[in-house]
Coordinates of N, CA and C and ligand atoms in Angstrom, one line a residue:
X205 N 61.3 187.0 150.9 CA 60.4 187.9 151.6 C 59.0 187.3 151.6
X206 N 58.4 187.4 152.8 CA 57.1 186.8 152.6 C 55.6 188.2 152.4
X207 N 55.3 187.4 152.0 CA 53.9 188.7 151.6 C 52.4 188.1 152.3
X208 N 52.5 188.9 153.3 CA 51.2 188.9 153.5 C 50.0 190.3 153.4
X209 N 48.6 189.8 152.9 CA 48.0 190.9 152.9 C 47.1 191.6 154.1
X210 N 46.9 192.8 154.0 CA 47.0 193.1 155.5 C 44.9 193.9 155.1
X211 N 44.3 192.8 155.0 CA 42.6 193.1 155.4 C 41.5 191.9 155.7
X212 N 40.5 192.4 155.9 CA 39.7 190.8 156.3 C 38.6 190.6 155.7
X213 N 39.0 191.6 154.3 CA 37.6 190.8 153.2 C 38.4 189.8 152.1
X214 N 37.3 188.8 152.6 CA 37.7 187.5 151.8 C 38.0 186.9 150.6
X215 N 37.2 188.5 149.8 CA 37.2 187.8 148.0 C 38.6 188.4 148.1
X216 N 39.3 189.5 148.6 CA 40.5 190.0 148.2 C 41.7 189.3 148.9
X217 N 41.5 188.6 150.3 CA 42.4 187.1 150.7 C 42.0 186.2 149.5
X218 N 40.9 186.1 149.0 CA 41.4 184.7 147.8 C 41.9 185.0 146.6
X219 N 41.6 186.5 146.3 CA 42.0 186.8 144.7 C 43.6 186.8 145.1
X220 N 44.6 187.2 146.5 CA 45.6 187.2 146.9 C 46.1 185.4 146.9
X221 N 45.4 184.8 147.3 CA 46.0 183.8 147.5 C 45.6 182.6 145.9
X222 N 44.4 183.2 144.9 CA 44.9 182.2 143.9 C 46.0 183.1 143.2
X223 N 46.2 184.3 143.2 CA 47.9 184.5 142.6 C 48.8 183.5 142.6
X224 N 49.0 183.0 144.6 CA 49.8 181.9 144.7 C 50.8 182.4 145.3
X225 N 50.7 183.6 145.6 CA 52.1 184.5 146.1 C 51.4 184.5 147.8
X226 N 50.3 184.0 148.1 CA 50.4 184.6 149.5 C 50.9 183.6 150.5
X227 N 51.7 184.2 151.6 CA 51.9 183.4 152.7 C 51.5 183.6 154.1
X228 N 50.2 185.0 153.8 CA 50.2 185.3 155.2 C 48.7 186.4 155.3
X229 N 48.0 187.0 156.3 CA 46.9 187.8 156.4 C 47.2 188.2 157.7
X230 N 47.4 189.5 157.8 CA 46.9 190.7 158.6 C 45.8 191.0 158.9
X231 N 45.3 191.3 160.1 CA 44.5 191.7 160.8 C 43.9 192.9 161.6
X232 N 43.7 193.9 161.8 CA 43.4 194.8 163.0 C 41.9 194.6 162.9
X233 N 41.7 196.0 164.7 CA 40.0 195.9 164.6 C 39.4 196.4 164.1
X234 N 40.2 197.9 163.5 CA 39.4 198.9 162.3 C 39.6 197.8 160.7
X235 N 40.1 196.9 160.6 CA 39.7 196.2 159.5 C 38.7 195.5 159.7
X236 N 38.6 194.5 160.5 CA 37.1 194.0 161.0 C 36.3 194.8 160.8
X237 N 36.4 196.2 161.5 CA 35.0 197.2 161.5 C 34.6 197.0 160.2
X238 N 35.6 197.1 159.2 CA 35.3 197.7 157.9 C 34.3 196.6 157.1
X239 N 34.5 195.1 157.6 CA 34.1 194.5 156.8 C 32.5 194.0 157.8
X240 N 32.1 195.0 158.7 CA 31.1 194.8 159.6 C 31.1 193.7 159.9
X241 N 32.2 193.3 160.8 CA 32.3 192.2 161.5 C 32.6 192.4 162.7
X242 N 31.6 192.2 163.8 CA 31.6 192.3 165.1 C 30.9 191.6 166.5
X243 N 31.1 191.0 167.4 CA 30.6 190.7 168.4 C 31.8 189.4 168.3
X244 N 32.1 188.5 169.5 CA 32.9 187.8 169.2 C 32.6 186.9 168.7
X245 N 31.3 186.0 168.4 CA 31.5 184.8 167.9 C 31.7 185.2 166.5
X246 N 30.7 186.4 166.1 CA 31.6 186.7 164.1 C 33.0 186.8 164.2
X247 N 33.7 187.5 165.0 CA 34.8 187.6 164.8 C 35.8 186.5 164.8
X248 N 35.1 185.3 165.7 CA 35.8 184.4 165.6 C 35.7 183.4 164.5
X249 N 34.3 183.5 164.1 CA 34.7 182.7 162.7 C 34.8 183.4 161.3
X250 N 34.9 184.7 161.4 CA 35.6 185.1 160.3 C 36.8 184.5 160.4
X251 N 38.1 184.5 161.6 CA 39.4 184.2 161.4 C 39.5 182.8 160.9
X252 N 38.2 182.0 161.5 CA 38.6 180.7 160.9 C 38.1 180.7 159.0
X253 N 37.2 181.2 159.0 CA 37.4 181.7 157.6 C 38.3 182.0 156.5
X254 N 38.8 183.0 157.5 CA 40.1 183.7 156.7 C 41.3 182.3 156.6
X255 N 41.5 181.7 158.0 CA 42.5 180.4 158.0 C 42.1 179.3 156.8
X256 N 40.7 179.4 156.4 CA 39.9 178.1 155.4 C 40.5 178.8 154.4
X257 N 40.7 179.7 153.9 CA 41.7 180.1 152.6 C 43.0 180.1 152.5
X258 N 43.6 180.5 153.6 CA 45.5 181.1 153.5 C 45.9 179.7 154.3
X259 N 47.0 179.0 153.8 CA 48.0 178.3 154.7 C 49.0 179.2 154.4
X260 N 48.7 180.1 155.9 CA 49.7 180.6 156.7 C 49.5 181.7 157.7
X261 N 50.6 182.2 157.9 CA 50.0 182.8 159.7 C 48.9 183.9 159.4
X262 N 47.8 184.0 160.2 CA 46.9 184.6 160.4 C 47.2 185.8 161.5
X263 N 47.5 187.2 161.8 CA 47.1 187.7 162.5 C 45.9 188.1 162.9
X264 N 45.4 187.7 164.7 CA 44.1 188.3 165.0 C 44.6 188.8 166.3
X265 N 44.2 190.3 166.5 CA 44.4 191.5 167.1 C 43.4 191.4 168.6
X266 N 44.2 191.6 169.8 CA 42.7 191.2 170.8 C 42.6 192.8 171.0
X267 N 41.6 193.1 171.8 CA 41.0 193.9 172.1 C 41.7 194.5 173.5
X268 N 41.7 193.7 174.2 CA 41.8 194.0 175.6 C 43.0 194.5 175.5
X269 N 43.6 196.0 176.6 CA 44.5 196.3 176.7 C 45.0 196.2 178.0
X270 N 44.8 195.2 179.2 CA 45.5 195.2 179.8 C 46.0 193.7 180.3
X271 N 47.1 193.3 180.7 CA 47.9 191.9 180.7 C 46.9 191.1 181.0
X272 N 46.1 190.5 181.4 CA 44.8 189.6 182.0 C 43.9 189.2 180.8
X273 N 43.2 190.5 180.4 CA 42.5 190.5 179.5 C 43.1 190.0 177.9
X274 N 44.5 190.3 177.6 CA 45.1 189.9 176.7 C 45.1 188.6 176.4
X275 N 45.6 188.1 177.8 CA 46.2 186.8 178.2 C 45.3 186.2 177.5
X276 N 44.0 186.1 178.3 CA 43.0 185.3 178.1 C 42.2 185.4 176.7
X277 N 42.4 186.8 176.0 CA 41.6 186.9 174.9 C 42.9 186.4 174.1
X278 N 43.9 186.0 174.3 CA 44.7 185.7 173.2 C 44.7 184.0 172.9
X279 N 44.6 183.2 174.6 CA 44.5 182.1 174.5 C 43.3 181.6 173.4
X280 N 42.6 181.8 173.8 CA 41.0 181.7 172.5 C 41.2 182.3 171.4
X281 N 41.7 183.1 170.6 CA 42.3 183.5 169.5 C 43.2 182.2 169.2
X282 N 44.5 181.9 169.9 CA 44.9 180.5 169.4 C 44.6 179.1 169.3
X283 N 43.4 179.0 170.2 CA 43.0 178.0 169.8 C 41.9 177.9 168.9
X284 N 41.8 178.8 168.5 CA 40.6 178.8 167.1 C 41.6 177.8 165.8
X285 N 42.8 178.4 165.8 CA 43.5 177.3 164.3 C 45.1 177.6 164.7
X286 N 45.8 176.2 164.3 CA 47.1 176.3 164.4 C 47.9 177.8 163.5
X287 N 47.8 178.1 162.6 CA 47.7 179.4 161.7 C 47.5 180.7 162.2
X288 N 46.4 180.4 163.6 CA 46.5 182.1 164.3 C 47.9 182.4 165.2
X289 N 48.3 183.7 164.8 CA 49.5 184.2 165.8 C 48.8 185.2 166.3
X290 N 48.8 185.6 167.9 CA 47.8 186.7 168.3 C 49.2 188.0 168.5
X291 N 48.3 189.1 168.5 CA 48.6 190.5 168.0 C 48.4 191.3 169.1
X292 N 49.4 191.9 169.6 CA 49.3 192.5 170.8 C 49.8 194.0 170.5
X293 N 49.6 194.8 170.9 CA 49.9 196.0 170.8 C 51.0 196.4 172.0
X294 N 52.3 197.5 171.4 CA 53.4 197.3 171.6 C 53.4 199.0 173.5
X295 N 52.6 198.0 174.2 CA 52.8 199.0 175.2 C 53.4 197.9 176.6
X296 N 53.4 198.4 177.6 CA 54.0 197.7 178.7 C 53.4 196.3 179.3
X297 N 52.1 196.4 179.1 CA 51.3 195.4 179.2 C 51.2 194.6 178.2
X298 N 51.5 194.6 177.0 CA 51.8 194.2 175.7 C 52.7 193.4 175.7
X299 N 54.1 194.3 175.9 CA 55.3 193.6 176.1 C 54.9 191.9 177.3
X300 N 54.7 192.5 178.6 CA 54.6 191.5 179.4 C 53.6 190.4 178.8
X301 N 52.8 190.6 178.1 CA 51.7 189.4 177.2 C 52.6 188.6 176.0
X302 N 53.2 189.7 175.6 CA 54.4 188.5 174.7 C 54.8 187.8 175.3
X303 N 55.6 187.9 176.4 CA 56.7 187.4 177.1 C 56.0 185.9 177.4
X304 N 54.5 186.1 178.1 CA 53.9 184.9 178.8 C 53.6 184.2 177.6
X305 N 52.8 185.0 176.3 CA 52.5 184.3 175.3 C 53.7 183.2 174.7
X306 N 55.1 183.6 174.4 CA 56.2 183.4 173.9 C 56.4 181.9 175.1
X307 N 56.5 182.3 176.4 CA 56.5 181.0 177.7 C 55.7 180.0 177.7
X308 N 54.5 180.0 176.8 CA 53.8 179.4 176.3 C 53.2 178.6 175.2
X309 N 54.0 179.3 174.5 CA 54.4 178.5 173.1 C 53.0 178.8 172.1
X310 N 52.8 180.0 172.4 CA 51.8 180.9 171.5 C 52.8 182.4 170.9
X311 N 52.2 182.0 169.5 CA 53.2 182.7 168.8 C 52.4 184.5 168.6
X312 N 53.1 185.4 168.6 CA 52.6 186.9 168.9 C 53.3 187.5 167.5
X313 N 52.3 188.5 167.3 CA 52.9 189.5 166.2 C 52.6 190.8 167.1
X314 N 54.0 191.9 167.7 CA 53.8 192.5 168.6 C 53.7 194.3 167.8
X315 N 52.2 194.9 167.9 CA 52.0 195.7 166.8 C 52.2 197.3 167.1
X316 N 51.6 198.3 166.4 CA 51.5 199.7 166.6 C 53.6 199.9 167.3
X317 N 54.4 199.6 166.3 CA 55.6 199.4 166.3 C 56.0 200.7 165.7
X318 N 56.8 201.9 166.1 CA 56.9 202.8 165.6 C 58.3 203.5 166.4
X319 N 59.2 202.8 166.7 CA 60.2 203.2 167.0 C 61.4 201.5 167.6
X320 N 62.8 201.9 167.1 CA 63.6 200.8 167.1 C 63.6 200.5 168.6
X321 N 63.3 200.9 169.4 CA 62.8 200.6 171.1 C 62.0 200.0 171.2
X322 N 60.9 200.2 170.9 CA 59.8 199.4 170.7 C 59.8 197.7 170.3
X323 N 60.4 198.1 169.3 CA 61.1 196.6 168.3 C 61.7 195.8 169.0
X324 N 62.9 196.6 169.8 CA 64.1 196.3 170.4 C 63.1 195.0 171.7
X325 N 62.0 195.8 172.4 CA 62.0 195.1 174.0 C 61.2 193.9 173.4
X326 N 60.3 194.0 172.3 CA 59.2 193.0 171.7 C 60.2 192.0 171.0
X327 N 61.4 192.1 170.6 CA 62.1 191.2 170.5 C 62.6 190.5 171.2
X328 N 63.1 190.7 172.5 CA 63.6 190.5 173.8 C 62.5 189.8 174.7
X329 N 61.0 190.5 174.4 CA 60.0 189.3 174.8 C 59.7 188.4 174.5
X330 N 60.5 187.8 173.0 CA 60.1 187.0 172.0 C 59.4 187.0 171.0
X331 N 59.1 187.8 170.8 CA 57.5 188.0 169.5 C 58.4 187.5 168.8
X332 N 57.3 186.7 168.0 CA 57.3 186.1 166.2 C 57.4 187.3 165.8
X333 N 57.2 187.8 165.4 CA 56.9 189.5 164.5 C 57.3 190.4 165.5
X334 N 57.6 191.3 164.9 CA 57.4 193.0 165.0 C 56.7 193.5 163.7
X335 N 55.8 194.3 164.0 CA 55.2 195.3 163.1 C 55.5 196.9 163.0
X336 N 56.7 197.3 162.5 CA 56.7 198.5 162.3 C 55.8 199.1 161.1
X337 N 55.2 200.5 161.7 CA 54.0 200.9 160.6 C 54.6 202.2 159.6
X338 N 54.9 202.0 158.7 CA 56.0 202.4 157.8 C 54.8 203.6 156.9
X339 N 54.0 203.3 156.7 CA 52.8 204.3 156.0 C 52.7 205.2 157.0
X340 N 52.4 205.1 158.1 CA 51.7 206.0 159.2 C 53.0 207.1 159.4
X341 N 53.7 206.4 159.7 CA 55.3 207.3 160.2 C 55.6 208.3 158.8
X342 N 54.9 207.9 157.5 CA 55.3 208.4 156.4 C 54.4 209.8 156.1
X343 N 53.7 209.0 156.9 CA 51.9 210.1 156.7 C 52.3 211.6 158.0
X344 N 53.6 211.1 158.6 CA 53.8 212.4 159.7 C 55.6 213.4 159.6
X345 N 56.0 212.5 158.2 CA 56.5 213.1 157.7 C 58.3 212.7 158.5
X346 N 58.2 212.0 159.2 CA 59.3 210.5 159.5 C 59.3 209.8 158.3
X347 N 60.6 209.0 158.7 CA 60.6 207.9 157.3 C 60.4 206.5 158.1
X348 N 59.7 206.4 157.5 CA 59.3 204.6 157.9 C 60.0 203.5 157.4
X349 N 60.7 203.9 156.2 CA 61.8 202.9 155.3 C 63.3 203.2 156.9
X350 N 63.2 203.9 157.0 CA 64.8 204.3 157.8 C 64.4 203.2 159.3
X351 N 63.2 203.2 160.4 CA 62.9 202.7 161.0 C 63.2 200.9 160.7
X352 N 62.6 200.8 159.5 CA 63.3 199.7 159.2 C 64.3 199.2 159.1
X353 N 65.4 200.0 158.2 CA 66.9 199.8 158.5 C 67.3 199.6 159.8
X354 N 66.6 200.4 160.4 CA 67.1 200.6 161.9 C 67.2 199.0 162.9
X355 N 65.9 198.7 162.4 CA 65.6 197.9 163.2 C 66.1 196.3 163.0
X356 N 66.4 196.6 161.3 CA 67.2 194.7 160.6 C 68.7 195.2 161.1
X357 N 69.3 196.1 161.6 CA 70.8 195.9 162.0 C 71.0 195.5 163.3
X358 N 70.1 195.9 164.4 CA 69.7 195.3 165.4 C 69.6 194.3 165.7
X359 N 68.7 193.6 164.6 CA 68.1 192.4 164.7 C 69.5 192.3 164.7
X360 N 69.7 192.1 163.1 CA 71.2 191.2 162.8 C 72.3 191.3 164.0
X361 N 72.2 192.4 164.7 CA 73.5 192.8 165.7 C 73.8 191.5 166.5
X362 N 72.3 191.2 166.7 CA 72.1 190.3 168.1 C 71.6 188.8 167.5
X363 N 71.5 188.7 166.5 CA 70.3 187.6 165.9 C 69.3 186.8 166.8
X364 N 68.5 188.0 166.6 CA 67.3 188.0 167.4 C 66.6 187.2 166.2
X365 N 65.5 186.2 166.6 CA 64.8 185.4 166.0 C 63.8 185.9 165.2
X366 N 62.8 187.1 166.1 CA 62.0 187.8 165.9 C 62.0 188.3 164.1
X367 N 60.9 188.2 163.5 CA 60.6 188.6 162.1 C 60.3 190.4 162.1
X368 N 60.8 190.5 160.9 CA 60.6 192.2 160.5 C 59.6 192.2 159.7
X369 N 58.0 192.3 160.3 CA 57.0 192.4 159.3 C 56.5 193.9 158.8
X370 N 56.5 194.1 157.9 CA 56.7 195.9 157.7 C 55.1 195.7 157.2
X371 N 54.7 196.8 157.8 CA 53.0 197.2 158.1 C 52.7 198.8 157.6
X372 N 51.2 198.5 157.4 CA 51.2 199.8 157.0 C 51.6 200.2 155.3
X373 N 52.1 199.6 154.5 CA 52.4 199.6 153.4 C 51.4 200.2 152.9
X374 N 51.8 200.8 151.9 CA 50.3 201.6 151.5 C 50.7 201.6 149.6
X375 N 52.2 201.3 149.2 CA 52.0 201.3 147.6 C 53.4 200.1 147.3
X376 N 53.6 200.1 146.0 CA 54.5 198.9 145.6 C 56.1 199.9 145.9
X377 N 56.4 200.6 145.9 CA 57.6 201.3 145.9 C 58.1 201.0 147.6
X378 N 57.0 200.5 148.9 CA 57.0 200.9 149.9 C 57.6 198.5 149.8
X379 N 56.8 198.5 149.1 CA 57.4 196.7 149.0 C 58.6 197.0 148.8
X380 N 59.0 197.3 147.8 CA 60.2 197.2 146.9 C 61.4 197.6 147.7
X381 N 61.0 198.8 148.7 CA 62.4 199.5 149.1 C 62.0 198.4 151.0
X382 N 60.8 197.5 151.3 CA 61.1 196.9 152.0 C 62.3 195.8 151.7
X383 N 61.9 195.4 150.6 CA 63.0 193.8 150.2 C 64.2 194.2 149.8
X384 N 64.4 195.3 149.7 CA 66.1 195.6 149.8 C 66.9 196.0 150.4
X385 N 66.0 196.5 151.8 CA 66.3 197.1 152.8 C 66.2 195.2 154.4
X386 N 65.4 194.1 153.5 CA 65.8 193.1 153.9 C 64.4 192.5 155.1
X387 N 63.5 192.9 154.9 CA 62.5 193.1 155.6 C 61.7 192.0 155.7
X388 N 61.5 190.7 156.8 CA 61.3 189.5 156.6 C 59.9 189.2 155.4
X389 N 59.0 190.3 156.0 CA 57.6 190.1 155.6 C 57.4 191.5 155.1
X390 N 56.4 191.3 154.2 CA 55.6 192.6 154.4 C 54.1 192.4 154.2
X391 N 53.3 193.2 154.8 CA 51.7 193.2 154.7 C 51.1 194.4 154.1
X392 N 50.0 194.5 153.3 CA 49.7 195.7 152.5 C 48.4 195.2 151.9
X393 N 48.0 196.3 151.2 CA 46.7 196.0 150.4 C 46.9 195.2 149.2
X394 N 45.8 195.1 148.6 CA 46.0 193.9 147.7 C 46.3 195.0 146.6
X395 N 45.9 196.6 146.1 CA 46.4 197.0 145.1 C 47.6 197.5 145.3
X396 N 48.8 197.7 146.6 CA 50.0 197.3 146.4 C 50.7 196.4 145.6
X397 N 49.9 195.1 146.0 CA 50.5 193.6 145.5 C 49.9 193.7 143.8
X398 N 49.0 194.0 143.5 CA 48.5 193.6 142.5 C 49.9 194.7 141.4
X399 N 50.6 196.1 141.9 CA 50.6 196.9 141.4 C 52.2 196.6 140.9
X400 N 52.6 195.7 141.4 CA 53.8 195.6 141.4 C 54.1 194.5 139.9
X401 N 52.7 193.9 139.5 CA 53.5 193.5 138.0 C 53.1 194.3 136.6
X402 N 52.3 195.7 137.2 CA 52.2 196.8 135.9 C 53.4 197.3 135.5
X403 N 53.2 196.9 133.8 CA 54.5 197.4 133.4 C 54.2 197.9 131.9
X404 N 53.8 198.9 131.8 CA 53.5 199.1 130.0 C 54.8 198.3 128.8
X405 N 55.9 198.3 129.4 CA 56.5 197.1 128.5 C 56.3 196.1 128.5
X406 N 55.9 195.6 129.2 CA 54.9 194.0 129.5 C 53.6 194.4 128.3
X407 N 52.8 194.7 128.6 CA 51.8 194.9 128.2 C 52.0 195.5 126.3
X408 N 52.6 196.1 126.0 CA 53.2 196.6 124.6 C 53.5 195.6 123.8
X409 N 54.4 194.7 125.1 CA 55.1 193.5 124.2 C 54.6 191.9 124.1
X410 N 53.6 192.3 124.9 CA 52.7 191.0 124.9 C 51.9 191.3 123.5
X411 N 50.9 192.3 123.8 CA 50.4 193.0 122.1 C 51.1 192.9 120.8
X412 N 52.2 193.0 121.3 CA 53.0 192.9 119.8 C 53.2 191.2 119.4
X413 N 53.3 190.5 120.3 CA 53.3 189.0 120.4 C 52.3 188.3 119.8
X414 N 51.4 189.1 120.2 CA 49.7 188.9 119.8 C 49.6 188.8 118.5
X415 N 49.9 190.3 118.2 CA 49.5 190.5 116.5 C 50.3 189.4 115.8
X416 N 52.0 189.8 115.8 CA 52.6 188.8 115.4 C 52.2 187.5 114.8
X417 N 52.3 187.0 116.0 CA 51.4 185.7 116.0 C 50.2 185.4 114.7
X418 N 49.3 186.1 115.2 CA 47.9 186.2 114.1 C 48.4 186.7 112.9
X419 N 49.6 187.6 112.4 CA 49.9 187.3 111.6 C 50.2 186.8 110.5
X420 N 51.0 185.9 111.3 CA 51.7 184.6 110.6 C 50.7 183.4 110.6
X421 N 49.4 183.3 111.5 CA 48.7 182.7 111.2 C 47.8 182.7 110.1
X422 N 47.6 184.1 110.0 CA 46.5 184.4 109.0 C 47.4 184.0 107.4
X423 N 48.7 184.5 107.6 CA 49.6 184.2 106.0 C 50.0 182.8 105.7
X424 N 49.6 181.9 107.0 CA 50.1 180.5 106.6 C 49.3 179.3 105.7
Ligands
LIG191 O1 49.2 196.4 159.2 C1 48.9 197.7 159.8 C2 47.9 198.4 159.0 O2 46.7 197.7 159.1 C3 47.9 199.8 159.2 O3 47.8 200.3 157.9 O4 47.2 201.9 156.2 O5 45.9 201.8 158.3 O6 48.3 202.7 158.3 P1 47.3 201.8 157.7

């Protein structure tokens, strides 16, 4: 399972990637917002920023919602770094921007994925990814783990190439029941990732190691 983290402030892409665990960074524009990053030339070298840290795929999200505007904001999105995959949002015009993107040998993460339909035609366009958003659908009282299932039998039905990047992640139980439910990727905050090696028996037994230790040192 690959882990990518899903924001675009940099000390928390590097504290992710000296772990050593990362293979990947998420994108949207309400993340940008957050890190007051705006007009396009910041935007565009924050991604190459973000690329100067992570070897590996970059999602960057265009703006434009209609096939033209996509097109063109996506081609300049990949040629900023071999590492950007551009991010298209999963509507009819969307779909058709995979398809040209995919004919073109620009790789897509096809997003705002919230039903195995959705998945289904963004696969069939080619997208590198699908992004189903597994927190959001959680937050409305759907299951966002089941959307998933839904969507790797599918895949598997047909073996569609297309990656299951599970988005939206919002805690480590939402990792956990991704990678057993088989889920290519997943993206999430860094106190997801960070949360998954708390373990008060870890920690108890490290302590006890400790003393140990200084014990036998102090008696020797
Ligand atoms: O990867 C999608 C993500 O950015 C949305 O997450 O927590 O805003 O639902 P969230």
């Amino acid at each position: 399972m690959k882990f990518f983290i899903d924001t675009a402030n940099l000390d928390q892409i590097r504290q992710a990637q000296d772990l050593g665990i990362l293979d990947g960074v998420t994108t949207n524009p309400s993340l940008m917002a957050k890190e007051g990053i705006s007009g396009e030339a910041a935007v565009q070298a924050h991604y190459r920023a973000i690329c100067d840290i992570v070897d590996g795929d970059v999602s960057a999200e265009v703006i434009a919602t209609d096939f033209d505007g996509m097109i063109a904001e996506g081609q300049i999105l990949a040629d900023l770094h071999d590492n950007i995959v551009v991010k298209v949002p999963c509507t009819a015009d969307g779909i058709k921007a995979v398809r040209w993107f995919t004919d073109h040998g620009i790789r897509t993460n096809c997003t705002l994925i919230f039903s195995a339909g959705q998945a289904l035609l963004a696969a069939k366009a080619g997208a590198t990814y699908v992004s189903p958003f597994i927190g959001r659908l959680d937050d409305i009282s759907a299951d966002g783990l089941n959307l998933i299932e839904q969507i790797r039998t599918i895949f598997d039905n047909y073996e569609f190439g297309t990656e299951i990047l599970a988005a939206s992640v919002r805690h480590t139980m939402h990792i956990l029941e991704c990678a057993e439910l088989g889920a290519d990727v997943m993206t999430g905050p860094l106190s997801a990732i960070m949360g998954l090696l708390k373990h008060p028996l870890t920690d108890a037994g490290l302590a006890q190691f400790l003393a140990d230790h200084a014990k036998a040192a102090a008696e020797a």
